[in-house]
């Protein structure tokens, strides 16, 4: 992150603390129709155009420690093998044999020299190439070079591996806009994977994700935790192209430090803003990360069905912090805050399905949620049902990438 970005964030937070209302010309935000959370037509469009065509965080390269290490990844519904090749490159393939579709991998994770199909014995190497066919004499004209495993786009930001089922998607780093520039002093290549946890919640994925795009709820949901050290009146939101956004919130006291992380080794090159303020990024669509110089949590929001979702938290930290004794406490503290965030979600889901709730009424401070929905409509395109569209309004308030 360059000094001018850091200075603009500090200035933005100061301005937020002092402002009397939204800036001149900011439009009132129309209601977000509740059908976007419940209507099967809309949820199917969202599944196809968003979840199966976005760059999605899959795993850290530490989770595939050596050539031949693999893990199954199923977050979009499709069974996907992510594997480290002999050339150390990480690739992703559908877990589908090109002969008649049997699975190549039957365990959720492990190590292999290649992929052997137990149905009729076709064999593939770690780069997905078909290298052996049993009774090849009975497949005259079979072009083995065209029958490799079907590869899926798989690219990295530092050691973070992202997957996109859209073969025509722009490269990951292009699609992330200014985010890699913000992270350029975090020594991403040196961060290690610490651990992860996941929880299922009985709500549509957007019901919970919304809560992580605003700080309006801090005073009522987190009075004994987050609200004690963050000043939500100073939250400065930045909207970026492709649906990404940032929420910078000042600490109430400049000298405040997370007690669960005091004494932990820091990312030496991280800017002071990461130690002294709360910067939470939304990497569109479903990754929320409040960066800290002592450790980075990725909060990931995954749909399971129309009214069920999974939230995952993955932690990363500098190598020197990897085995620090404070990790169990720190992660438990974070989960306590997550429990506060999730406490109403199943009952909000009941409300959105009840017929007694028409849609979301959003304030200026909650505009990242509107920005998120505008991007969803851009991705779905003309197929969005007329009655469920959100009016595109925020373009003049989006910062250039
Ligand atoms: Fe794999 Fe037949 S389905 S070899």
XYZ file of C-alpha atoms and ligand atoms in Angstrom:
405
model
C 0.000 0.000 0.000
C 1.426 3.317 -0.985
C 1.624 6.247 1.426
C -0.956 8.230 -0.515
C -3.501 5.414 -0.169
C -2.813 5.164 3.558
C -3.129 8.934 3.982
C -6.403 9.017 2.054
C -7.840 6.308 4.328
C -6.843 8.202 7.480
C -8.365 11.374 6.015
C -11.524 9.506 5.006
C -12.043 8.148 8.520
C -11.552 11.602 10.055
C -14.093 13.041 7.619
C -16.622 10.333 8.484
C -16.340 11.103 12.183
C -17.188 14.753 11.532
C -19.767 14.651 8.743
C -23.399 15.698 9.359
C -24.979 13.474 6.701
C -24.348 11.787 3.348
C -22.354 13.813 0.822
C -24.254 16.167 -1.430
C -25.766 14.373 -4.385
C -25.633 10.894 -2.886
C -28.885 9.217 -3.980
C -31.364 7.646 -1.561
C -30.923 3.890 -2.045
C -34.033 2.058 -3.255
C -35.168 -0.993 -1.309
C -33.419 -4.275 -2.193
C -36.313 -6.656 -3.034
C -36.587 -9.560 -0.600
C -37.057 -11.948 -3.540
C -33.333 -11.669 -4.213
C -32.920 -13.752 -1.031
C -35.768 -16.197 -1.576
C -37.012 -16.431 -5.155
C -35.850 -19.742 -6.719
C -35.612 -18.059 -10.169
C -33.194 -15.488 -8.822
C -31.174 -17.935 -6.727
C -30.660 -20.162 -9.768
C -29.397 -17.192 -11.809
C -27.093 -16.306 -8.931
C -25.762 -19.881 -8.817
C -24.960 -19.933 -12.520
C -23.726 -16.378 -13.089
C -22.085 -15.621 -9.760
C -20.916 -18.720 -7.968
C -19.861 -20.655 -11.070
C -18.279 -17.666 -12.798
C -16.316 -15.841 -10.109
C -12.810 -16.030 -8.761
C -13.288 -17.797 -5.423
C -10.709 -18.426 -2.720
C -10.035 -22.164 -2.484
C -6.974 -22.782 -0.311
C -3.464 -21.763 0.700
C -0.564 -23.424 -1.095
C 0.610 -24.796 2.295
C -2.420 -27.097 2.153
C -0.778 -28.814 -0.841
C 2.706 -29.229 0.628
C 4.473 -31.315 -2.050
C 4.109 -32.503 -5.644
C 1.195 -34.935 -5.737
C -0.648 -33.365 -2.773
C -4.324 -32.928 -3.617
C -7.551 -31.733 -2.009
C -11.154 -31.923 -3.141
C -13.012 -28.617 -3.342
C -16.789 -28.597 -3.807
C -17.914 -25.113 -2.898
C -19.689 -24.404 -6.200
C -21.399 -27.796 -6.224
C -19.019 -29.350 -8.752
C -16.419 -31.878 -7.519
C -13.048 -30.251 -8.192
C -9.577 -31.720 -7.566
C -6.881 -29.175 -6.685
C -3.428 -30.715 -7.029
C 0.217 -29.705 -6.946
C 2.015 -30.998 -10.030
C 5.537 -32.349 -10.411
C 6.453 -28.888 -11.732
C 5.102 -27.403 -8.435
C 2.288 -25.694 -10.278
C -1.143 -25.919 -8.639
C -3.925 -26.945 -11.028
C -7.629 -27.688 -10.720
C -9.658 -30.307 -12.592
C -13.190 -31.617 -12.509
C -13.142 -34.980 -10.756
C -14.586 -36.704 -13.814
C -12.914 -39.391 -15.904
C -13.089 -38.541 -19.590
C -14.231 -42.106 -20.396
C -17.585 -42.368 -18.614
C -17.386 -39.847 -15.806
C -16.272 -41.918 -12.832
C -14.401 -40.088 -10.068
C -10.613 -40.145 -10.170
C -10.243 -39.113 -6.555
C -12.305 -40.715 -3.811
C -10.669 -39.221 -0.714
C -11.066 -35.607 0.364
C -7.292 -35.040 0.535
C -4.090 -36.982 0.147
C -1.068 -37.613 -1.985
C -0.840 -39.382 -5.341
C 1.525 -40.041 -8.239
C -1.316 -39.548 -10.733
C -5.003 -40.321 -11.186
C -6.163 -43.878 -11.842
C -9.833 -44.492 -12.616
C -11.100 -47.551 -10.779
C -13.987 -48.065 -13.225
C -12.074 -49.175 -16.352
C -8.505 -48.229 -15.559
C -7.785 -45.042 -17.551
C -4.793 -43.230 -16.061
C -3.883 -39.528 -15.966
C -0.740 -37.749 -14.791
C -0.690 -34.878 -12.291
C -1.032 -32.329 -15.075
C -4.286 -34.010 -16.181
C -2.857 -35.690 -19.289
C -4.383 -39.053 -20.239
C -1.404 -41.423 -20.294
C -2.875 -44.931 -20.364
C -6.036 -46.563 -21.710
C -6.773 -50.222 -21.051
C -7.608 -52.220 -24.220
C -6.669 -49.274 -26.359
C -7.092 -51.519 -29.434
C -10.873 -51.172 -29.000
C -10.775 -47.364 -29.254
C -9.528 -46.892 -32.819
C -8.994 -43.225 -33.536
C -9.076 -42.180 -29.876
C -7.030 -39.004 -29.575
C -5.566 -39.317 -26.092
C -4.229 -35.766 -26.323
C -7.827 -34.471 -26.350
C -9.070 -36.646 -23.507
C -7.199 -35.213 -20.552
C -8.978 -34.101 -17.406
C -11.019 -30.952 -17.863
C -8.971 -28.142 -16.357
C -10.422 -25.219 -14.422
C -8.881 -21.761 -14.090
C -6.665 -21.715 -11.001
C -4.497 -18.675 -10.206
C -2.722 -17.207 -7.202
C -2.408 -14.015 -5.245
C 0.737 -14.699 -3.203
C 0.167 -18.197 -1.823
C -3.609 -17.862 -1.893
C -5.150 -20.105 -4.557
C -8.314 -18.973 -6.315
C -10.527 -20.973 -8.679
C -12.913 -19.828 -11.393
C -15.075 -22.176 -13.466
C -15.471 -19.485 -16.124
C -12.870 -20.295 -18.786
C -13.217 -16.789 -20.243
C -12.844 -14.858 -16.993
C -10.201 -12.119 -16.898
C -7.024 -13.088 -15.008
C -7.384 -13.107 -11.222
C -5.003 -10.203 -10.623
C -6.806 -8.037 -13.190
C -10.181 -8.831 -11.700
C -9.028 -7.866 -8.196
C -8.490 -4.249 -9.254
C -6.632 -2.236 -6.595
C -6.600 -4.989 -3.954
C -3.163 -6.454 -4.843
C -1.729 -2.921 -4.617
C -3.183 -2.547 -1.135
C -1.571 -5.838 -0.103
C 1.789 -5.274 -1.750
C 3.659 -4.696 1.527
C 2.148 -7.658 3.350
C 4.806 -10.108 2.104
C 2.081 -12.462 0.892
C 4.603 -15.039 -0.326
C 5.855 -15.526 3.222
C 2.508 -15.891 5.002
C 1.800 -19.367 6.335
C -1.518 -21.169 6.747
C -2.358 -21.438 10.468
C -5.693 -23.279 10.461
C -9.378 -23.047 9.638
C -12.828 -23.641 11.104
C -16.266 -23.807 9.576
C -19.838 -23.472 10.826
C -23.173 -24.086 9.119
C -25.887 -21.465 9.572
C -29.563 -21.824 8.631
C -29.914 -18.822 6.350
C -29.376 -17.712 2.790
C -25.721 -16.855 2.274
C -26.471 -13.176 1.615
C -28.320 -12.769 4.922
C -25.062 -13.303 6.796
C -22.679 -11.777 4.277
C -24.591 -8.480 4.500
C -23.602 -8.173 8.167
C -19.928 -8.145 7.210
C -20.347 -5.240 4.797
C -21.331 -2.596 7.331
C -20.556 -1.413 10.862
C -24.017 0.049 11.562
C -24.759 -2.993 13.768
C -21.708 -2.680 16.029
C -23.352 -0.788 18.886
C -26.233 -3.246 19.255
C -24.696 -6.599 18.294
C -21.175 -6.171 19.692
C -21.507 -3.769 22.681
C -19.044 -5.738 24.831
C -16.595 -6.655 22.071
C -15.987 -4.845 18.792
C -17.869 -1.670 19.701
C -15.566 -1.130 22.659
C -12.567 -0.576 20.413
C -13.963 0.457 17.001
C -15.642 3.785 16.294
C -18.314 2.881 13.734
C -19.178 6.559 13.190
C -15.757 6.884 11.574
C -16.201 3.993 9.127
C -14.947 5.046 5.702
C -16.229 2.910 2.818
C -14.495 2.646 -0.516
C -16.287 1.064 -3.490
C -14.275 -0.446 -6.340
C -15.116 -1.884 -9.761
C -16.139 -5.563 -10.023
C -18.037 -5.353 -6.727
C -14.971 -5.200 -4.462
C -14.911 -2.778 -1.554
C -13.116 -1.702 1.600
C -14.355 -0.608 5.009
C -11.833 1.336 7.125
C -12.849 1.876 10.749
C -10.786 3.808 13.283
C -9.892 2.470 16.696
C -11.498 4.481 19.494
C -8.060 4.894 21.092
C -4.973 5.154 18.900
C -2.901 3.018 21.264
C -5.451 0.144 21.425
C -4.132 -3.298 20.411
C -5.950 -6.608 20.169
C -5.086 -8.186 23.552
C -5.288 -11.624 21.947
C -2.438 -10.707 19.607
C -0.179 -8.540 21.762
C 3.354 -9.907 21.548
C 2.770 -11.895 18.374
C 5.342 -11.370 15.618
C 4.179 -8.869 13.020
C 4.492 -8.688 9.237
C 7.543 -6.438 9.356
C 6.670 -4.422 6.271
C 2.952 -3.915 7.024
C 1.858 -0.294 7.125
C 1.004 1.250 10.451
C -2.637 1.502 9.388
C -3.000 -2.285 9.691
C -1.905 -2.176 13.313
C -3.772 0.974 14.340
C -7.113 0.776 12.469
C -9.465 -1.905 11.186
C -9.349 -2.392 7.423
C -11.832 -4.977 6.190
C -11.829 -5.867 2.496
C -14.576 -7.586 0.527
C -13.010 -9.516 -2.316
C -16.146 -10.011 -4.369
C -18.243 -11.956 -3.890
C -17.695 -13.880 -0.670
C -14.329 -13.179 0.933
C -14.158 -10.719 3.817
C -10.796 -10.091 5.402
C -10.049 -7.695 8.254
C -6.283 -7.402 7.840
C -4.035 -7.222 10.888
C -0.275 -6.993 10.894
C -0.098 -9.999 13.263
C -2.450 -12.289 11.358
C -5.001 -12.317 8.578
C -8.347 -14.081 8.830
C -10.261 -14.920 5.639
C -13.995 -15.132 6.358
C -15.653 -17.040 3.523
C -19.384 -17.266 2.957
C -20.655 -20.245 0.951
C -24.193 -21.129 -0.126
C -25.301 -24.695 0.629
C -28.928 -24.316 -0.416
C -31.473 -21.500 -0.638
C -31.654 -21.322 3.149
C -28.409 -22.880 4.386
C -24.853 -21.624 4.229
C -21.390 -22.315 5.584
C -19.057 -19.730 7.035
C -15.365 -20.628 7.065
C -12.520 -18.792 8.752
C -8.964 -19.417 7.488
C -6.009 -17.825 9.309
C -2.632 -16.764 7.906
C 0.371 -15.253 9.646
C 4.093 -14.642 9.278
C 6.247 -17.742 9.704
C 7.581 -16.557 13.059
C 4.018 -16.445 14.411
C 3.076 -19.883 13.157
C 3.423 -21.826 16.413
C 2.662 -18.969 18.777
C 0.943 -20.011 21.994
C -1.696 -17.293 21.640
C -3.342 -18.773 18.535
C -6.012 -20.863 20.341
C -7.119 -17.831 22.381
C -7.009 -15.493 19.443
C -9.059 -17.778 17.225
C -11.560 -18.426 20.025
C -11.994 -14.660 20.554
C -12.677 -14.220 16.859
C -15.240 -17.039 16.912
C -16.994 -15.360 19.834
C -17.425 -12.230 17.703
C -18.637 -14.379 14.810
C -21.248 -15.931 17.089
C -22.510 -12.443 17.875
C -22.768 -11.744 14.140
C -24.591 -14.969 13.379
C -27.035 -14.952 16.306
C -29.970 -13.465 14.371
C -29.296 -14.986 10.975
C -31.685 -17.994 11.155
C -34.477 -15.755 12.432
C -33.791 -13.146 9.758
C -34.169 -16.021 7.301
C -37.601 -16.767 8.829
C -38.507 -13.114 8.346
C -37.415 -12.934 4.741
C -39.552 -15.990 3.993
C -42.534 -14.847 6.061
C -44.304 -12.572 3.614
C -44.068 -9.870 6.251
C -40.838 -8.327 4.992
C -40.565 -6.506 1.679
C -36.867 -5.829 1.349
C -33.730 -4.165 2.723
C -33.839 -0.455 3.521
C -30.234 0.706 3.346
C -28.547 3.811 4.705
C -25.589 5.680 3.248
C -23.348 3.803 5.682
C -24.679 0.466 4.391
C -24.016 1.246 0.719
C -21.491 -1.577 0.306
C -24.475 -3.957 0.408
C -26.143 -2.049 -2.440
C -22.840 -2.033 -4.342
C -22.644 -5.824 -3.884
C -26.131 -6.281 -5.351
C -25.477 -3.921 -8.262
C -22.499 -6.063 -9.209
C -24.604 -9.227 -8.986
C -27.079 -7.767 -11.484
C -24.226 -6.778 -13.805
C -23.013 -10.363 -13.764
C -26.436 -11.887 -14.347
C -27.293 -9.334 -17.015
C -30.622 -9.041 -18.787
C -31.950 -12.251 -17.232
C -32.616 -10.573 -13.854
C -36.415 -10.563 -13.444
C -37.760 -7.015 -13.708
C -39.336 -7.078 -10.243
C -36.067 -8.155 -8.608
C -33.637 -5.711 -10.204
C -31.682 -3.104 -8.296
C -31.385 0.230 -10.007
C -27.733 0.975 -10.897
C -26.929 4.174 -9.008
C -23.511 3.930 -7.464
C -21.221 4.189 -10.511
C -20.353 7.848 -9.743
C -19.331 6.750 -6.219
C -17.035 3.913 -7.323
C -13.307 4.663 -7.251
C -11.320 3.858 -10.358
C -9.269 0.674 -10.105
Fe -12.967 -43.974 -15.989
Fe -14.145 -45.739 -17.495
S -15.059 -44.138 -16.341
S -12.051 -45.543 -17.103
